Short mmCIF file of C-alpha atoms and ligand atoms in Angstrom, two decimals:
data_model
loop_
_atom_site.label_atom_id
_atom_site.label_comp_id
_atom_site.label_asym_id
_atom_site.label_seq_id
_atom_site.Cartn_x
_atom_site.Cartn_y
_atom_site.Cartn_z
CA UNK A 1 26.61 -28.89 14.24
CA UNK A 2 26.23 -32.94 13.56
CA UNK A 3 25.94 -33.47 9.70
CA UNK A 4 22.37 -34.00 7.92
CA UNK A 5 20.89 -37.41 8.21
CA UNK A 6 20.04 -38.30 4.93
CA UNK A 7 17.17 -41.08 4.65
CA UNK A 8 15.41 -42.96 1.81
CA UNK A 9 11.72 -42.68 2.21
CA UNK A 10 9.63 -45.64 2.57
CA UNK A 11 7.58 -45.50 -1.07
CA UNK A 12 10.37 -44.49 -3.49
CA UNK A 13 10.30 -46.06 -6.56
CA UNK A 14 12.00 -43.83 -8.45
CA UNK A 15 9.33 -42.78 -10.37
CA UNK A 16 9.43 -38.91 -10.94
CA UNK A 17 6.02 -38.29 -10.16
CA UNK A 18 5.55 -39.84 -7.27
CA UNK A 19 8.39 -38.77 -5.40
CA UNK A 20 9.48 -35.53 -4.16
CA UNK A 21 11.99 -33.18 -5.36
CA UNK A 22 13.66 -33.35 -1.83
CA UNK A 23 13.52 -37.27 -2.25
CA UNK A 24 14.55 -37.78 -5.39
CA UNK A 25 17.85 -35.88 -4.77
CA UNK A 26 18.10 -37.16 -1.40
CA UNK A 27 18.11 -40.71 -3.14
CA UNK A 28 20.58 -39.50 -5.73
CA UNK A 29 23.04 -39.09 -2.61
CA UNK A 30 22.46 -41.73 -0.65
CA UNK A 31 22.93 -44.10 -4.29
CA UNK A 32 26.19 -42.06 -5.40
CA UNK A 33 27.73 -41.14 -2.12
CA UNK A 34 28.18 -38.12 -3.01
CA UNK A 35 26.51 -34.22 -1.76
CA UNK A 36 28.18 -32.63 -4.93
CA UNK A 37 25.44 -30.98 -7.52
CA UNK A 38 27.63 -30.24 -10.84
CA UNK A 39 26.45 -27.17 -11.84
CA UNK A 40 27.06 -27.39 -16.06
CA UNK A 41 27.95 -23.41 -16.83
CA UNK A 42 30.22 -24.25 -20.12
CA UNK A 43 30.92 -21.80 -22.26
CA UNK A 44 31.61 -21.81 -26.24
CA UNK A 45 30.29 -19.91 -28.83
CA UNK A 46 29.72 -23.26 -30.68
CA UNK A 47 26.16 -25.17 -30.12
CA UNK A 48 27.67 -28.44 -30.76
CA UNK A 49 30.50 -27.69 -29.19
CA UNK A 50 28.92 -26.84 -26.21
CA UNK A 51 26.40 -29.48 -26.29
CA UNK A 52 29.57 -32.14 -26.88
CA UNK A 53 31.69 -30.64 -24.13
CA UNK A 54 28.71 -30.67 -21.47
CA UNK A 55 27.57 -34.19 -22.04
CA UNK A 56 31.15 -35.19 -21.74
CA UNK A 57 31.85 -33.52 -18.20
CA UNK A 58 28.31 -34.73 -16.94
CA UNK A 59 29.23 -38.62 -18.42
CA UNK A 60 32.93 -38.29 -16.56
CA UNK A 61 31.00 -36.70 -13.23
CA UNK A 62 27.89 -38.93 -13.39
CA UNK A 63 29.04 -41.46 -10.81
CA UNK A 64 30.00 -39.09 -8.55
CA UNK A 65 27.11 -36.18 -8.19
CA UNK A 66 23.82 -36.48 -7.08
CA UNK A 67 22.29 -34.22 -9.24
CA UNK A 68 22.75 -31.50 -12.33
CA UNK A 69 21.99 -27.77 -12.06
CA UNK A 70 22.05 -25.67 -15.39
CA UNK A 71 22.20 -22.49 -15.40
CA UNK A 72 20.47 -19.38 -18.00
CA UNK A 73 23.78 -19.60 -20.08
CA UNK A 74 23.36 -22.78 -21.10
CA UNK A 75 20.29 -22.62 -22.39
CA UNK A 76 21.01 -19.37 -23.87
CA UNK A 77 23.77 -21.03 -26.22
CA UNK A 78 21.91 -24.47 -26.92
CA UNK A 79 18.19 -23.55 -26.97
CA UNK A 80 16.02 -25.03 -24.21
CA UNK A 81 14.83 -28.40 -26.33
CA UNK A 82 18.28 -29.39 -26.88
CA UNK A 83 19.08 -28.54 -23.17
CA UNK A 84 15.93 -31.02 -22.60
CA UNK A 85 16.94 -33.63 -25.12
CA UNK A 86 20.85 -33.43 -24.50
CA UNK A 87 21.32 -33.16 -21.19
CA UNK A 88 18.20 -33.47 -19.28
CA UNK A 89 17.11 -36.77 -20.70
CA UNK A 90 20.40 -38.53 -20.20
CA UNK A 91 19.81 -37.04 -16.69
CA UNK A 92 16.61 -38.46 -15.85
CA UNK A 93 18.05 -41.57 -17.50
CA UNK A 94 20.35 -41.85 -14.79
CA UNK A 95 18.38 -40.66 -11.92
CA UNK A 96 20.29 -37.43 -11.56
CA UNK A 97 17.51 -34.87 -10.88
CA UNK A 98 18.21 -31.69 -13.13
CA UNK A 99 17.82 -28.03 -11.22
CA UNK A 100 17.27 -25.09 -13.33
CA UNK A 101 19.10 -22.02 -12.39
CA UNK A 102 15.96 -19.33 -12.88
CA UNK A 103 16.80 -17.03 -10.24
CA UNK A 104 13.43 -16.36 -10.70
CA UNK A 105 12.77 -12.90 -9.18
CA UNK A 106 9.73 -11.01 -11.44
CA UNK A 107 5.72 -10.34 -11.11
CA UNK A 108 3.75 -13.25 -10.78
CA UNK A 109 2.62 -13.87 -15.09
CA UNK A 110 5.88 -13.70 -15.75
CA UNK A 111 7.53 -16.06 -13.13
CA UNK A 112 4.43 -18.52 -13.91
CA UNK A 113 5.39 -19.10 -17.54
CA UNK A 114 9.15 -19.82 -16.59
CA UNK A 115 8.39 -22.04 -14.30
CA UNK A 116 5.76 -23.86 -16.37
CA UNK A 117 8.18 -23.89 -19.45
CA UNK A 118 11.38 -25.45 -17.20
CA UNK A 119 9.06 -27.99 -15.57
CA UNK A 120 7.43 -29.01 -19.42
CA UNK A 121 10.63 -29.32 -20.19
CA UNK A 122 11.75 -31.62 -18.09
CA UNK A 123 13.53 -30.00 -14.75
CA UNK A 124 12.56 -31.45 -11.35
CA UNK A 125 13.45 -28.02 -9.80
CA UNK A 126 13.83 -24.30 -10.14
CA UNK A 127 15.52 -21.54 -8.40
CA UNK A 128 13.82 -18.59 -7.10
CA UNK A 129 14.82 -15.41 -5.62
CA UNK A 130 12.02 -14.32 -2.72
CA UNK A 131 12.71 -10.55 -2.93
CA UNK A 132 9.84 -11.26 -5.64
CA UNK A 133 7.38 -11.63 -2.52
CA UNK A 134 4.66 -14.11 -2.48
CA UNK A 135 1.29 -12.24 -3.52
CA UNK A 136 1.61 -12.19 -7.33
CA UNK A 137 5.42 -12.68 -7.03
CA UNK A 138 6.52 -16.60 -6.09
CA UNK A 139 3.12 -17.63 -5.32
CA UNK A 140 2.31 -19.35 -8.95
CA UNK A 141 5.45 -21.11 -9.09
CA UNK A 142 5.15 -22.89 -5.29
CA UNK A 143 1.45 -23.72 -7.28
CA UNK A 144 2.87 -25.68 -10.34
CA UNK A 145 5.66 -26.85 -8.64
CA UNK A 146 3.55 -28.50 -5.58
CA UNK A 147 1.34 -30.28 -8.42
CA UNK A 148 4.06 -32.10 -9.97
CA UNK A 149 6.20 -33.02 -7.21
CA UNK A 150 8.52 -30.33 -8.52
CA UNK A 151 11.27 -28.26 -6.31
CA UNK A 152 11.26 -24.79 -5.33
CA UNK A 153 15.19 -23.33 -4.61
CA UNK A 154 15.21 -19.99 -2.60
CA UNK A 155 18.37 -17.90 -2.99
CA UNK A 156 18.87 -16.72 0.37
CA UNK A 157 22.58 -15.41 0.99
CA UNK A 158 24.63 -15.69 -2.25
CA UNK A 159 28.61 -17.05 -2.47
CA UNK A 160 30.23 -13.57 -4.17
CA UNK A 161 32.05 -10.71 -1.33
CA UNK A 162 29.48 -8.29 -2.41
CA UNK A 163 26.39 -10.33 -1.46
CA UNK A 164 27.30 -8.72 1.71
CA UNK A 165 25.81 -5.24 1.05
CA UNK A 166 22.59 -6.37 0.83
CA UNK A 167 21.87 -9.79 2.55
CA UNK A 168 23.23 -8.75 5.78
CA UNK A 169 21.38 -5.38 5.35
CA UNK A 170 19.42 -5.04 8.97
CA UNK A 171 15.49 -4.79 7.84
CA UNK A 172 12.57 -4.38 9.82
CA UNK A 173 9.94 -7.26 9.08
CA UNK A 174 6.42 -7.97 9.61
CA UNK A 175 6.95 -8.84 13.89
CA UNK A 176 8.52 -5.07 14.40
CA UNK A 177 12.31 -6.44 14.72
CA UNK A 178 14.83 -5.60 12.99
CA UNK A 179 17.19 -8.74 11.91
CA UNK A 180 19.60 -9.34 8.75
CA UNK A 181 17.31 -9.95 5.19
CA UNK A 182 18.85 -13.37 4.72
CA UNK A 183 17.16 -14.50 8.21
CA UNK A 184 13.98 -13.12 6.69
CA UNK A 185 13.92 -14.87 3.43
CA UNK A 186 15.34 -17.61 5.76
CA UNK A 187 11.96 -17.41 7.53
CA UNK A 188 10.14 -16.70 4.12
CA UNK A 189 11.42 -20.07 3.09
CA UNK A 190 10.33 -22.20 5.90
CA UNK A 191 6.75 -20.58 5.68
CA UNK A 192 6.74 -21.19 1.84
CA UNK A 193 7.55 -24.73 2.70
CA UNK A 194 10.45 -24.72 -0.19
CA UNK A 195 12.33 -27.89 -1.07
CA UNK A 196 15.70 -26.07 0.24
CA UNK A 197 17.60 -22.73 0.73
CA UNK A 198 20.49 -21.51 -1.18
CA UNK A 199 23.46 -20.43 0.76
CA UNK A 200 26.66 -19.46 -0.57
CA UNK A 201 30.17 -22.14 1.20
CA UNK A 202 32.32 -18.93 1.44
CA UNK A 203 29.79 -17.99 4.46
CA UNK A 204 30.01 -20.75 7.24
CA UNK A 205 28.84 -18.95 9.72
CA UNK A 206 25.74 -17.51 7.62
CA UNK A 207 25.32 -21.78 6.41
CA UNK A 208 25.59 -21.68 10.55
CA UNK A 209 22.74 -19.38 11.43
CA UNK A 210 20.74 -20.37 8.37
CA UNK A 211 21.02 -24.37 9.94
CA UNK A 212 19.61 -23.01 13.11
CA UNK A 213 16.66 -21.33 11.76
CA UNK A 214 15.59 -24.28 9.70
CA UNK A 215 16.13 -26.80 11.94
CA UNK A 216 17.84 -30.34 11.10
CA UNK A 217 15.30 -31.25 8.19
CA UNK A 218 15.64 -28.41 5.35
CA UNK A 219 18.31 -29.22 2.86
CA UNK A 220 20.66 -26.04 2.22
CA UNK A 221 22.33 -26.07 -1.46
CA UNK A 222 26.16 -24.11 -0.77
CA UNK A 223 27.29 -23.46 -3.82
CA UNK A 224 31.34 -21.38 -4.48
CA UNK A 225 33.28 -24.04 -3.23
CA UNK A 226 36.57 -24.83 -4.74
CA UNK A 227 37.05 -21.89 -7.34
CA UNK A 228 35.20 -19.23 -5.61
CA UNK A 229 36.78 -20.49 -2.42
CA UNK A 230 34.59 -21.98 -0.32
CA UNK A 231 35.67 -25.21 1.47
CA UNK A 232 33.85 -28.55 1.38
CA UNK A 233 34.30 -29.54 4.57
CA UNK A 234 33.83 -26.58 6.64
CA UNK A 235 30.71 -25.59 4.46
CA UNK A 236 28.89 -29.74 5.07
CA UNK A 237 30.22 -29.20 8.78
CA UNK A 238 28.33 -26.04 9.37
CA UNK A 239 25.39 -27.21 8.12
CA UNK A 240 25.06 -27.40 4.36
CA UNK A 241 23.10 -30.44 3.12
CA UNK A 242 24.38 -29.62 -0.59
CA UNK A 243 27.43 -28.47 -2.86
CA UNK A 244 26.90 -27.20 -5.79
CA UNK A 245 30.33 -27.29 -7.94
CA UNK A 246 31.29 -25.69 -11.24
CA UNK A 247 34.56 -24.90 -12.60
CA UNK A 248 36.24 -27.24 -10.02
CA UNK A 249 34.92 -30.53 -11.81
CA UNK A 250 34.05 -29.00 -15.47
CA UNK A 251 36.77 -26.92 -15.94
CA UNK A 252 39.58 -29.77 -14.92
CA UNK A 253 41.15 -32.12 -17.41
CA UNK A 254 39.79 -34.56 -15.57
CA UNK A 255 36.34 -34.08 -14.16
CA UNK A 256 35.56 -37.64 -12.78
CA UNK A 257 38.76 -37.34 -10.72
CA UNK A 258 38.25 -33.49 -9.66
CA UNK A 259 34.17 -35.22 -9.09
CA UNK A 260 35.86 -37.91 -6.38
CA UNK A 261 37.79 -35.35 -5.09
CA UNK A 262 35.25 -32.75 -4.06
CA UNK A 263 33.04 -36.34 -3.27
CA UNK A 264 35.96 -37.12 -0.60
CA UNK A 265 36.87 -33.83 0.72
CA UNK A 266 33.83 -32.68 3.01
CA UNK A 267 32.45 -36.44 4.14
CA UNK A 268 33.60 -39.72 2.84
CA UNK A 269 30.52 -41.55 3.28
CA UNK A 270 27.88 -38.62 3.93
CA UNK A 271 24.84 -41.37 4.15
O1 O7M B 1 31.79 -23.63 -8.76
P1 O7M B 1 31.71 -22.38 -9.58
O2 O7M B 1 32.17 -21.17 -8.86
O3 O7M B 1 32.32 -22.53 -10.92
O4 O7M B 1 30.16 -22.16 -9.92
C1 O7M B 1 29.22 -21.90 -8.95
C2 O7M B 1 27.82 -22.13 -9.44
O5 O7M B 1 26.93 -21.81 -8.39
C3 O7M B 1 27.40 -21.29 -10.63
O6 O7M B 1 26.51 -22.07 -11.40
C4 O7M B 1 26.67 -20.13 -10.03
O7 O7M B 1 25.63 -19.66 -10.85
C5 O7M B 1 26.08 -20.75 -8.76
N1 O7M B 1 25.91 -19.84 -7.63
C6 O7M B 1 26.98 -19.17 -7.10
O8 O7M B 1 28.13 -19.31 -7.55
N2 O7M B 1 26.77 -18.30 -6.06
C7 O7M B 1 25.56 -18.08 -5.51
O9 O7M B 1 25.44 -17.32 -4.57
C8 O7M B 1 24.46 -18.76 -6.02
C9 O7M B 1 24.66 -19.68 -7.03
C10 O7M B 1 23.55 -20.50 -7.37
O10 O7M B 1 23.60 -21.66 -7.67
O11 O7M B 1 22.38 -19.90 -7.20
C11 O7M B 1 21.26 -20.65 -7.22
#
């Protein structure tokens, strides 16, 4: 499988509105070398503690990731505006799209406000789960995110063993076959037109099959490399665009050098 081409497109001027989702963290890359995501999942039981500890690992990391991905935790421990005003602005400051880890996976109302609320404050993308369906499910959220150049995520074969029992579940689908659910929320996310598909780097071969149903264009986000023991290389070289990296970079005593390391591993110069 020959790596993704990555490209700059012709009118960026890094001006959020203007530009993409899939552009701006495309530009990210190419700028920073780099296909690593940090996903920021600290834990402490202190707000400013937690606040103090997370801009630290994303100031060490910033160099070296193309773009930030925070997950429910942290906002349940800081609050969403200090989220927005601690970590997302110093984001946006430095180009780094932020993603919001939603998992968004409810009836349509409920999924809308969520949305709305992550994009007010300030996230250029959101993750979604499509077992929610379209029809009063994702359908809002693909609305509000397609009006202000926003991202839409889909979840579509997670990194854990057990994701097993369920995304490689055989369903029958609309056409009469019968094919694995993460091909069909593969095939949900291609006809939703979302910004990317999320695929978990302990499944190479799933990242394999998932490449050749979306073609050469369609970013794929692998996240589970390093501590849940997924490999860089192998995941970029069957196809993921992505890597989305926690406890590798935050929880080392060094996270700039665990940053370059992960930055190295799969593809030197991935641009
Ligand atoms: O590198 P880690 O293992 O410390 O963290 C992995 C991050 O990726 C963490 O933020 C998880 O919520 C996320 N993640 C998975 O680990 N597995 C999945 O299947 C999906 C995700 C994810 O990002 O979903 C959108």
């Amino acid at each position: 499988m020959p790596r993704t081409v990555y490209y700059v497109p012709a009118d960026y001027t890094n001006e959020a509105s203007s530009v993409s989702f899939r552009d701006r963290i495309q530009a990210a890359a190419i700028r920073n070398r780099t296909r690593t995501i940090l996903a920021l999942d600290l834990e402490d039981h202190d707000p400013s503690r937690l606040m103090r500890k997370s801009r630290e690992v994303l100031e060490a990391a910033k160099d070296c990731i193309c773009a930030v991905k925070i997950n429910r935790q942290l906002v349940l421990g800081l609050g969403l505006k200090t989220v927005a005003d601690s970590i997302l602005k110093p984001a946006t400051d430095l180009s780094l799209p932020a993603i919001m880890d939603a998992k968004l996976n409810d009836v349509g109302h409920t999924n809308e406000f969520m949305a709305r609320t992550y994009f007010d404050a300030g996230f250029d993308a959101v993750i979604a789960s499509p077992t929610a369906g379209w029809e009063n499910g994702l359908d809002s959220v693909f609305e509000i995110a397609r009006s202000g150049n926003k991202g839409v995520l889909l979840l579509t074969y997670m990194s854990n063993p057990g994701a097993e029992a369920f995304y490689s579940l055989r369903a029958r689908n609309g056409d009469g076959g019968e094919k694995p659910v993460f091909e069909i929320m593969t095939r949900l996310a291609m006809e939703w037109e979302a910004q990317g598909v999320v695929v978990g780097a302990t499944q190479p071969k799933i990242i394999s099959r998932v490449r050749q149903l979306v073609g050469p264009t369609m970013p794929i986000y692998s996240p589970g490399v390093g501590a849940q023991g997924g490999k860089p290389g192998e995941a970029v070289d069957a196809g993921a665009t992505y890597l989305i990296v926690g406890r590798a970079i935050y929880a080392s005593p060094d996270p700039k050098t665990a940053a370059l390391s992960v930055r190295a591993a799969p593809d030197p110069a991935p641009v």
